[in-house]
CSV table of C-alpha atoms in Angstrom, one decimal:
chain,number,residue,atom,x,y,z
H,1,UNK,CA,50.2,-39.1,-36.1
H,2,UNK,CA,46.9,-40.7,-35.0
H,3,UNK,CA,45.2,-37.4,-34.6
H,4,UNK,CA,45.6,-37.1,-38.0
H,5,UNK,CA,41.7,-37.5,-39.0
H,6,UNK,CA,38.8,-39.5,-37.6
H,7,UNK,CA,37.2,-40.9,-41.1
H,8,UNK,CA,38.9,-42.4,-43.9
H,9,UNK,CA,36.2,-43.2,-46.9
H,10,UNK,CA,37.8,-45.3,-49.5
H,11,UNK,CA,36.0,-45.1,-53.0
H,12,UNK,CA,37.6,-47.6,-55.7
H,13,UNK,CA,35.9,-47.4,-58.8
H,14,UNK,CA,38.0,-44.6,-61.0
H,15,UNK,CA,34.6,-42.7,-62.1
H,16,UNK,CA,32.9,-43.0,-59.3
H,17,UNK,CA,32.4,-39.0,-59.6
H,18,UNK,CA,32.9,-38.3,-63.1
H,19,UNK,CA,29.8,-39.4,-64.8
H,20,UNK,CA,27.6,-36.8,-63.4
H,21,UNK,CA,25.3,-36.7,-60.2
H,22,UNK,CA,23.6,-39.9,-59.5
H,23,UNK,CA,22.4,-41.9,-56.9
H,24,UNK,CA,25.8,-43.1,-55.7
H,25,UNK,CA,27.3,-39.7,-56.1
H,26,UNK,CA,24.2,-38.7,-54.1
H,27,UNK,CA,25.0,-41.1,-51.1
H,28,UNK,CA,29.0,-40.7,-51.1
H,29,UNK,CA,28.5,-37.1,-51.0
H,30,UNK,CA,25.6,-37.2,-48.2
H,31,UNK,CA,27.7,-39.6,-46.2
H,32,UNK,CA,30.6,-37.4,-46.4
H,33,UNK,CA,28.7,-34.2,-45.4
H,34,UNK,CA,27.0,-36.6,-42.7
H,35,UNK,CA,30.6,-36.7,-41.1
H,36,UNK,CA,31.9,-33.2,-41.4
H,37,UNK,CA,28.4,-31.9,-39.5
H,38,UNK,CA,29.2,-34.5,-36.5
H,39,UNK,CA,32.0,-32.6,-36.2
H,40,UNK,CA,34.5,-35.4,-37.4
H,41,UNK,CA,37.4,-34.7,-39.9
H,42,UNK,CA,36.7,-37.0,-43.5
H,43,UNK,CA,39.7,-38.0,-45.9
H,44,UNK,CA,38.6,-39.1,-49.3
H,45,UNK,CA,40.5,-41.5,-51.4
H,46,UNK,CA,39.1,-41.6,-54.9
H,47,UNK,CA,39.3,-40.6,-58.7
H,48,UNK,CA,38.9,-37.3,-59.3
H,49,UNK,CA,35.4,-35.0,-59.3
H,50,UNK,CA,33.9,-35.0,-55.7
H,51,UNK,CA,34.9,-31.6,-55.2
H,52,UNK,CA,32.3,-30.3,-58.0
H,53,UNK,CA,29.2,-32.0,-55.9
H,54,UNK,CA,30.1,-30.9,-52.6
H,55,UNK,CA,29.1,-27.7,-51.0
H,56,UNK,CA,31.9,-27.0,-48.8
H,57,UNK,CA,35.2,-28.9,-50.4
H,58,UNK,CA,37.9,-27.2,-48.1
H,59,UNK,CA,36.1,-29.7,-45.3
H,60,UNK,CA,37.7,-32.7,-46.3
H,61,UNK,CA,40.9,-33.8,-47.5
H,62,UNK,CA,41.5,-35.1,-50.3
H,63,UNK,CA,43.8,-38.2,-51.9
H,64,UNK,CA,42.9,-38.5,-55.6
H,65,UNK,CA,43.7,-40.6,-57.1
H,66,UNK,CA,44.4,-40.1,-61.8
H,67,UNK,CA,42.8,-42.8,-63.7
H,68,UNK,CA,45.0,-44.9,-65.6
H,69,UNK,CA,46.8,-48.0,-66.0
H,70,UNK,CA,48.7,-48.1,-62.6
H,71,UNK,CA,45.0,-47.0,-60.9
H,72,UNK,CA,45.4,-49.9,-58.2
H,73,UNK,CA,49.0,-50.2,-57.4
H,74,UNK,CA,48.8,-46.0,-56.9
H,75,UNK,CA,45.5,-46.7,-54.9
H,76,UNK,CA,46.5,-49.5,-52.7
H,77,UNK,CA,49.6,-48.0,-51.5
H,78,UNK,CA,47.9,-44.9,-50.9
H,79,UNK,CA,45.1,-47.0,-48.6
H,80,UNK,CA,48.6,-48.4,-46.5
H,81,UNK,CA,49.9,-45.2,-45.8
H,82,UNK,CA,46.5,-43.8,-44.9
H,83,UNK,CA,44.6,-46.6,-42.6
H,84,UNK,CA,46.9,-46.1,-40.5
H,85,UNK,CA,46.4,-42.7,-39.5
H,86,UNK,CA,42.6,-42.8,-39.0
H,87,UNK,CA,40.3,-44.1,-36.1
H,88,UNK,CA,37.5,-45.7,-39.0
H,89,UNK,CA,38.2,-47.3,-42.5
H,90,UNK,CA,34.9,-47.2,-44.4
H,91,UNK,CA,35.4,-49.0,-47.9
H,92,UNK,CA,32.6,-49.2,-50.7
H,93,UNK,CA,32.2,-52.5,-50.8
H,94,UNK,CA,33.0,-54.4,-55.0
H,95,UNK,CA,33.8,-58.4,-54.7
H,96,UNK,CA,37.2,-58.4,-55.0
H,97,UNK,CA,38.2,-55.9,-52.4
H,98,UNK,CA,38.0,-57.7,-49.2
H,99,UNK,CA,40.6,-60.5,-51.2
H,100,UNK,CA,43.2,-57.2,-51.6
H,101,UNK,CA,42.4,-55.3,-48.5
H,102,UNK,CA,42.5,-57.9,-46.1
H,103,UNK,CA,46.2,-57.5,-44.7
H,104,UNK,CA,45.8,-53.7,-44.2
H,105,UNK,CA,43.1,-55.1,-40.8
H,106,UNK,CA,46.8,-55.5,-39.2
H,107,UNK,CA,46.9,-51.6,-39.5
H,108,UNK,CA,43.5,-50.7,-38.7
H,109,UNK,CA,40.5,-53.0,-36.9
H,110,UNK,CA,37.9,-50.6,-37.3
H,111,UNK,CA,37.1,-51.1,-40.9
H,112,UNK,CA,34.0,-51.1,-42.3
H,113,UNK,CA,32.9,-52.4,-45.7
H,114,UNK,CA,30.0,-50.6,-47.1
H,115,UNK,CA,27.6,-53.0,-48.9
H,116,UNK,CA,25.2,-51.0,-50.8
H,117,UNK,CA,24.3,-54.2,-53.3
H,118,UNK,CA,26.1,-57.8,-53.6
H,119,UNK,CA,27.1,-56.8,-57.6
H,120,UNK,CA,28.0,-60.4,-59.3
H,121,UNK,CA,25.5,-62.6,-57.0
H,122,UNK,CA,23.0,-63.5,-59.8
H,123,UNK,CA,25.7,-63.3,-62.6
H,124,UNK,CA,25.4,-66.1,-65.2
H,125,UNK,CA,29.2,-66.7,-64.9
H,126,UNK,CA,29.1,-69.7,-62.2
H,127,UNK,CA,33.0,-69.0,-60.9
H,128,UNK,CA,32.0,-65.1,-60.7
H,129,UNK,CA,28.8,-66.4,-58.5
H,130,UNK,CA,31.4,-68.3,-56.2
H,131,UNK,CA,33.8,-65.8,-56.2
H,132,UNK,CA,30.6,-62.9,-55.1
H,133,UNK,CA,30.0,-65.9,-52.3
H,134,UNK,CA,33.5,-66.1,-50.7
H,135,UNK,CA,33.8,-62.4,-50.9
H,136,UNK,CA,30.9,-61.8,-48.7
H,137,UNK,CA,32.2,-65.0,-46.5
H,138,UNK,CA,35.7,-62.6,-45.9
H,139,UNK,CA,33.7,-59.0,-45.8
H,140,UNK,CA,31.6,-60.7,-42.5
H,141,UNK,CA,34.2,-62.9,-41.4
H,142,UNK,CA,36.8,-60.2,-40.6
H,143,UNK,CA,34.8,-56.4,-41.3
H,144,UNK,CA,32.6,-54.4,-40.0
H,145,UNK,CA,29.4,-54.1,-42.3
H,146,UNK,CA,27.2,-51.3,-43.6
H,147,UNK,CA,24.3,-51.5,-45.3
H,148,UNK,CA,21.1,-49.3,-46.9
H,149,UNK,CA,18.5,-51.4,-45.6
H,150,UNK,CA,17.2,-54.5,-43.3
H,151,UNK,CA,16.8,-55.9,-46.1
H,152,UNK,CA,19.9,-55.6,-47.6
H,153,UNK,CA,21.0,-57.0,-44.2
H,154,UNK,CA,18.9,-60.0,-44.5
H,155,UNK,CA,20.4,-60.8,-47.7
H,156,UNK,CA,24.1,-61.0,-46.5
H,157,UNK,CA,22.7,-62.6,-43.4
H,158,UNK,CA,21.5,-65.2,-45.6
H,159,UNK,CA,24.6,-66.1,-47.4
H,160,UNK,CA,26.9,-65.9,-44.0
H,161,UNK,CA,26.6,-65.1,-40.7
H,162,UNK,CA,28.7,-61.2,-39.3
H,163,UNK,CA,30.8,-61.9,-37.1
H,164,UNK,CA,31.7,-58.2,-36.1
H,165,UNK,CA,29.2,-55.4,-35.7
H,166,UNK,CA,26.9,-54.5,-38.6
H,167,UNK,CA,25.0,-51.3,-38.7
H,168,UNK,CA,22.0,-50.2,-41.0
H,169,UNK,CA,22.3,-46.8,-42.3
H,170,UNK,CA,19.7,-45.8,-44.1
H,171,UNK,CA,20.1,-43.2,-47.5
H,172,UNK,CA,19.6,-40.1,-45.2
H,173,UNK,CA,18.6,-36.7,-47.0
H,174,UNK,CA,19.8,-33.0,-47.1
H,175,UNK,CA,16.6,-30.9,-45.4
H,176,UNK,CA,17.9,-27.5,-46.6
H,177,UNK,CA,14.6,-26.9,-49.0
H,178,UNK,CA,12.2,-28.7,-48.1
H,179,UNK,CA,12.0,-27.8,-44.3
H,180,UNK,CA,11.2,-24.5,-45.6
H,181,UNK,CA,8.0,-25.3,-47.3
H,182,UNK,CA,4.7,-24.0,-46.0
H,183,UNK,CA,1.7,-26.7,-46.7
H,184,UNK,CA,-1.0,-25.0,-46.7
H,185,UNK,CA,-5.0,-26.7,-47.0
H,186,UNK,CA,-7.5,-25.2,-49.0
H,187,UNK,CA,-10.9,-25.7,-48.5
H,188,UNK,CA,-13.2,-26.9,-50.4
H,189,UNK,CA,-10.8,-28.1,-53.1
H,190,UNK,CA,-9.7,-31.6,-54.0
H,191,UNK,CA,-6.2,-33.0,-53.5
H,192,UNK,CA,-4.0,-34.1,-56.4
H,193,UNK,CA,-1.4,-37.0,-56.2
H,194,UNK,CA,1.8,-35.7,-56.9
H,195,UNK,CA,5.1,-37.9,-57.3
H,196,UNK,CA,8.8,-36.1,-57.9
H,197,UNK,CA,11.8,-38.3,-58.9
H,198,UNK,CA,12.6,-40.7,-61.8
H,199,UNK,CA,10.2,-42.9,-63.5
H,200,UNK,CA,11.2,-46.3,-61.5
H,201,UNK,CA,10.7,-49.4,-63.4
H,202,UNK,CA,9.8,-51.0,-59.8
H,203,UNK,CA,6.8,-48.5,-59.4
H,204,UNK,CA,3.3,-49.7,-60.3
H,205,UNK,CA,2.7,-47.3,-63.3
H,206,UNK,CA,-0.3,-48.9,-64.7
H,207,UNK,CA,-1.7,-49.0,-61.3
H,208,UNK,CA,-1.5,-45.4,-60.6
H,209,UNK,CA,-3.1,-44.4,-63.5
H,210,UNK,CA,-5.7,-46.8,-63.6
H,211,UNK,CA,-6.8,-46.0,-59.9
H,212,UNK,CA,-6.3,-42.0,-60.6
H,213,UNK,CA,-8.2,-41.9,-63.6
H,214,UNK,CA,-11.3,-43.3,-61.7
H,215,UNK,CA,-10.5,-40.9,-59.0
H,216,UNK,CA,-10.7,-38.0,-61.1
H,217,UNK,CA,-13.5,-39.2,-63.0
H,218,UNK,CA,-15.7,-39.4,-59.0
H,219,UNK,CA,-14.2,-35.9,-58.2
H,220,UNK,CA,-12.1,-37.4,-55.3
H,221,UNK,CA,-9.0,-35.3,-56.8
H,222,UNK,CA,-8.5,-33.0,-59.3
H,223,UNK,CA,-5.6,-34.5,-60.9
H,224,UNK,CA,-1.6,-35.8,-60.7
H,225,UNK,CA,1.5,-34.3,-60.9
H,226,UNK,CA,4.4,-35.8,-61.9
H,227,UNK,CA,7.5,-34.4,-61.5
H,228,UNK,CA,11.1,-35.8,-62.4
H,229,UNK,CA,10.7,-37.2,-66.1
H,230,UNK,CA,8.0,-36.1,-69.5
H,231,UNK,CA,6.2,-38.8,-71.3
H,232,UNK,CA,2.5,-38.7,-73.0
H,233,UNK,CA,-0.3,-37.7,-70.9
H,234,UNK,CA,-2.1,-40.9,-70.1
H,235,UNK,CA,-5.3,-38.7,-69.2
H,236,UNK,CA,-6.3,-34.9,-69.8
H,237,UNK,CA,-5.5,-34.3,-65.8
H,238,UNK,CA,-2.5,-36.2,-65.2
H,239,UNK,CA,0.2,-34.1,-66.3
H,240,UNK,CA,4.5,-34.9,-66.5
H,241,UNK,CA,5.9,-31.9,-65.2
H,242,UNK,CA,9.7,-32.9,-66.7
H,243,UNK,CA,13.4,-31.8,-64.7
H,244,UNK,CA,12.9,-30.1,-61.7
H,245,UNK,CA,15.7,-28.4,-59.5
H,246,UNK,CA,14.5,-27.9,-55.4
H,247,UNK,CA,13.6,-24.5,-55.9
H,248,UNK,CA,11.5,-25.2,-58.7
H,249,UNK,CA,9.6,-28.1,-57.2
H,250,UNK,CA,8.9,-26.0,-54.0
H,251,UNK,CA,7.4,-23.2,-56.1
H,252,UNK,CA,5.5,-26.0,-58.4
H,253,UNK,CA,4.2,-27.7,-55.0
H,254,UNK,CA,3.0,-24.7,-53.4
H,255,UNK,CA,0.9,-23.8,-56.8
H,256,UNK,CA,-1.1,-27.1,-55.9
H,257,UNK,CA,-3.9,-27.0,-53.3
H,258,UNK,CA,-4.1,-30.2,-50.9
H,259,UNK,CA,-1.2,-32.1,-52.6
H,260,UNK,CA,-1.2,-35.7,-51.7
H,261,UNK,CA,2.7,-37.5,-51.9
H,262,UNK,CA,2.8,-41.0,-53.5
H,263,UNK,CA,5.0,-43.7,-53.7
H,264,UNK,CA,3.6,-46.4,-55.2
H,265,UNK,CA,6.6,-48.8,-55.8
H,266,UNK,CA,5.5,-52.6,-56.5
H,267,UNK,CA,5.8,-55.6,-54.3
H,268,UNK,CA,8.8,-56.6,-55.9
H,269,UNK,CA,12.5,-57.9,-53.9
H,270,UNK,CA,13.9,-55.1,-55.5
H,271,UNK,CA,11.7,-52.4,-54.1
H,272,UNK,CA,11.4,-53.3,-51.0
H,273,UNK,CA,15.3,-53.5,-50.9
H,274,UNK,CA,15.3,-50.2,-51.7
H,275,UNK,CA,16.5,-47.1,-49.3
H,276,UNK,CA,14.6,-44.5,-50.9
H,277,UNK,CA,15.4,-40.9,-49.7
H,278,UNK,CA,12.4,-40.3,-51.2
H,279,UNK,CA,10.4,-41.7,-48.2
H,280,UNK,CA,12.0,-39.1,-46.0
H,281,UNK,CA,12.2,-36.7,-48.3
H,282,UNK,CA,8.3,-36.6,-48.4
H,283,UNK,CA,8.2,-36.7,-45.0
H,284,UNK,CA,10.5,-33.7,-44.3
H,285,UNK,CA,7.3,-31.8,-46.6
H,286,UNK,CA,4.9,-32.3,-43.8
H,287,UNK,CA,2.2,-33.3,-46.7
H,288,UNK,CA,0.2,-36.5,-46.2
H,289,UNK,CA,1.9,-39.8,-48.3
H,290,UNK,CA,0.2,-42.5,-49.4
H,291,UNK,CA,2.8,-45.8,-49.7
H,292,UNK,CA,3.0,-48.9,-51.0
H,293,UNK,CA,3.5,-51.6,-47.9
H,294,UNK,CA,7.2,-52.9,-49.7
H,295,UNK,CA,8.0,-49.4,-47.7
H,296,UNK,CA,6.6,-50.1,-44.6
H,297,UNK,CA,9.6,-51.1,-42.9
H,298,UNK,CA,11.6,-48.4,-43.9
H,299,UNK,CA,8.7,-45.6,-43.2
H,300,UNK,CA,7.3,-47.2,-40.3
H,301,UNK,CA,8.2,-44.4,-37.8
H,302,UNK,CA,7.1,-41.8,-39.9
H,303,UNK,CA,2.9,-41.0,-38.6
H,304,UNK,CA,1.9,-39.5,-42.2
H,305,UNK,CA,2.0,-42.7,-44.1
H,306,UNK,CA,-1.1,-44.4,-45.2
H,307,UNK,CA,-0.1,-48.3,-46.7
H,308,UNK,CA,-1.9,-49.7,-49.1
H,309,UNK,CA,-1.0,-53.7,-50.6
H,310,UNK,CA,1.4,-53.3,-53.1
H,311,UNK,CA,-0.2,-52.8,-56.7
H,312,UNK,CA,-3.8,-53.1,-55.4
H,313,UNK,CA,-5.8,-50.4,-57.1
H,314,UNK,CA,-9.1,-50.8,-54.5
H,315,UNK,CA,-6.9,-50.1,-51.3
H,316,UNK,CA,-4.6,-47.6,-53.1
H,317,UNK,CA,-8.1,-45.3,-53.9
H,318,UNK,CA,-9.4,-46.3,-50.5
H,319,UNK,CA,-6.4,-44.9,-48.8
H,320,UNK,CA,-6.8,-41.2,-51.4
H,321,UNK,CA,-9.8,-41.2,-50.2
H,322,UNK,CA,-9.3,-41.6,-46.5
H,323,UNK,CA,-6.7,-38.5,-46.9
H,324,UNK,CA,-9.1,-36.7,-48.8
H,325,UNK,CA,-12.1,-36.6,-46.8
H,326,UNK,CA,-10.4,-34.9,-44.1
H,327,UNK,CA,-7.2,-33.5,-45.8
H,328,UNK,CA,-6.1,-31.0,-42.5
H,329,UNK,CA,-6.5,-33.8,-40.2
H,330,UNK,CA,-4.1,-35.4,-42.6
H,331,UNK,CA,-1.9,-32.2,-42.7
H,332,UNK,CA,-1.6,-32.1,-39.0
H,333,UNK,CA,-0.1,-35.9,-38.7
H,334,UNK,CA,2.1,-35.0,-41.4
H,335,UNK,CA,3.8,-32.1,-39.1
H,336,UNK,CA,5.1,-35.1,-36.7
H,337,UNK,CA,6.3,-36.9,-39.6
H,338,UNK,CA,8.0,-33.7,-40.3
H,339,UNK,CA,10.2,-33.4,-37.1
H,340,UNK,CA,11.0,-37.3,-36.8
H,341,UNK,CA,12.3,-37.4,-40.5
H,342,UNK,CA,14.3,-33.8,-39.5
H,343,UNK,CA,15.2,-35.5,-36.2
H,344,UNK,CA,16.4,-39.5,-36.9
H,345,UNK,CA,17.0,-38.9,-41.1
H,346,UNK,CA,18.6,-36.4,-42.6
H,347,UNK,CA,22.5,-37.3,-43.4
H,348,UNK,CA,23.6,-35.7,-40.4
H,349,UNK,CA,21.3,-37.7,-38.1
H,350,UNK,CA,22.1,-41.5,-39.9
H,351,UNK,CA,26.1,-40.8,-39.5
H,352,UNK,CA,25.8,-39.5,-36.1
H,353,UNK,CA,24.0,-42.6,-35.5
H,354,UNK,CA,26.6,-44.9,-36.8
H,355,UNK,CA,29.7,-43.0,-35.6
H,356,UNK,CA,28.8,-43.9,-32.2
H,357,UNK,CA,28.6,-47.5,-33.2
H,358,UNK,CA,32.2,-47.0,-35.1
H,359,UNK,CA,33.8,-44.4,-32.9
C-alpha cells in the first residue's frame, strides 16, 4: 500500500555502520532522527549496525541487508520492492548508482540523491574521472539533489546544470546537552580559547598557537583548552585535554571562566566546503566564537561569531581581544545565537526544512 511509510533512505556501502561512529554514521543517524521527530515514518535499507547508534531503534524499520557476495543483486531488488511503497527515495549518493538506479524513477519520481562529496572527481584514473563526470550529468539530469553545503552545490553546479529541485541541508546537530549548559562570566578573569573535536588537518594549527602564545604572554587570556585529541603541550598554558564524552565536556567547560569557542579552519577549498556541526554546535553553547571567514557562509546567521581572515594571526588576536574586553557583552549576543541555532539547526529543524521541499 502507499501509506506504507513516508521516507525510504537507501544506504549502499555494506559497512556503512560497522566501523564504529564517525562522521557519516553521525549524519545518517541525525538525518534519520531528523525524520522520525517531523513526525514522518523512515525505512532504512542498509548493512547491518544502525540500530547500535540510534537512540530509539523501534522508530524505524528496517531492510538490512548481510554483506557478502550477492550484496547488490539482494540490495537492488530489495530497492524495487521498496520505492514503490514510499512518497521520498533519498539515496547516498557513490558514482555508479545513478547508472543502476535509474529505471526504478519509473516507480518513484521523488528521489533524491544525497551528494555529500563527488568521490572519484580528482582520481588519477582518467576513465574513472569521466565516469565521476557523467554520473553527476545523470544524478542532475533526472534526480533530485542534496547537498551539505553551498559550496558543495557550487561544485555540481559547475560540472552540470539541476534540472529538478536541489535543496542544501546543512549537517544539523542533536541539542540534548548542550542547551542545558549555564555560561556563566566571571569578573575580573581572562577568557581562554577552548576548541573540542578532532585535530583537522584544514585548521590553522601553527596559527593558533603562535597568536595564543603572544596572548597569554600580554595577559589577554589565561590559556587554551583543547579538547577531542592529546599531543605535546606547545606552551606551559595550552593544554590537550584528550576524549571527551558530552557529559564530560560540559562539566570541563563549566570549570573554565569566560571560555572563548574557536574555530580556526584555514582558507582552504576544503574547509570552506565543509558543513561543520561544529559551527552550530558552538552556537547552541551561547559562548562567544571566534571564526575563521571560510565559515562565514555557513555561520552567517548566527550573531555570536566574530571572523577573522583565514590564518591571519593579527586579526585572529584582534578579534580575542575584542571578546575579551567586554566578555558579557559578548555573552549576551551569544544567547541569540543560541535560540537561532536551537530554532533553524538542529537535525530536526534541517529535515523539517527539506521535507517540505520533498513532501
Amino acid at each position: 500500500s502507499m501509506a506504507e511509510n513516508d521516507v525510504l533512505y537507501v544506504l549502499t556501502t555494506p559497512e556503512f555502520f560497522t566501523e564504529g561512529p564517525c562522521g557519516r554514521v553521525g549524519h545518517a543517524i541525525g538525518f534519520m532522527a531528523g525524520v522520525v521527530a517531523s513526525g514522518k515514518g523512515l525505512t532504512l535499507l542498509s548493512g547491518p549496525g544502525a540500530e547500535d547508534f540510534m537512540d530509539e531503534p523501534e522508530t524505524v524499520s528496517f531492510r538490512l541487508i548481510r554483506r557478502g557476495l550477492s550484496w547488490w543483486p539482494r540490495l537492488l531488488l530489495s530497492a524495487m520492492r521498496e520505492v514503490s511503497r514510499h512518497r521520498v527515495v533519498v539515496v547516498r549518493w557513490r558514482p555508479v548508482l545513478p547508472f543502476l538506479l535509474l529505471p526504478l524513477l519509473l516507480l518513484n519520481r521523488r528521489f533524491w540523491f544525497e551528494v555529500n562529496s563527488l568521490t572519484g572527481l580528482d582520481s588519477a584514473n582518467p576513465l574513472a574521472r569521466v565516469l565521476v563526470r557523467l554520473s553527476v550529468w545523470l544524478t542532475t539530469r533526472f534526480f533530485n539533489v542534496i547537498t551539505v553545503s553551498e559550496a558543495s552545490m557550487d561544485r555540481i553546479r559547475g560540472l552540470s546544470k539541476p534540472c529538478r529541485t536541489t535543496h542544501v541541508m546543512p549537517n544539523g546537530f542533536q541539542p540534548r546537552w548542550l542547551a542545558e549548559f549555564e555560561p556563566r562570566s566571571v569578573p575580573d578573569v581572562a577568557p581562554s580559547l577552548v576548541y573540542f573535536g578532532r585535530k583537522q588537518p584544514y585548521y590553522d594549527w601553527e596559527m593558533l598557537y603562535n597568536s595564543a602564545r603572544q596572548l597569554i604572554d600580554e595577559g589577554v587570556i589565561a590559556g587554551v583548552a583543547l579538547f577531542g585529541f592529546e599531543e605535546p603541550s606547545p606552551h606551559s598554558s595550552i593544554k590537550a585535554h584528550g576524549e571527551f564524552d558530552p557529559g564530560s565536556l560540559v562539566r570541563d567547560l563549566s570549570a573554565i571562566p569566560n571560555p572563548i569557542l574557536i574555530v580556526h579552519s584555514s582558507g582552504s577549498d576544503m574547509a570552506r566546503a565543509t558543513s561543520p556541526v561544529k559551527l552550530f554546535e558552538y552556537a547552541a553553547l551561547a559562548l562567544p566564537v571566534v571564526a575563521s571567514c571560510s565559515m562565514r557562509r555557513q555561520a552567517s546567521r548566527l550573531p555570536a561569531f566574530r571572523f577573522y581572515g583565514a590564518g591571519c594571526e593579527q586579526q585572529f588576536s584582534s578579534a580575542v581581544r575584542d571578546i575579551a574586553s567586554d566578555y558579557p557583552l559578548a555573552l549576551q549576543q551569544a544567547e541569540e545565537s543560541r535560540r537561532i541555532a536551537l530554532d533553524h539547526y538542529t537535525w530536526h529543524a534541517v529535515v523539517r526544512a527539506w521535507l517540505s521541499d520533498a513532501l
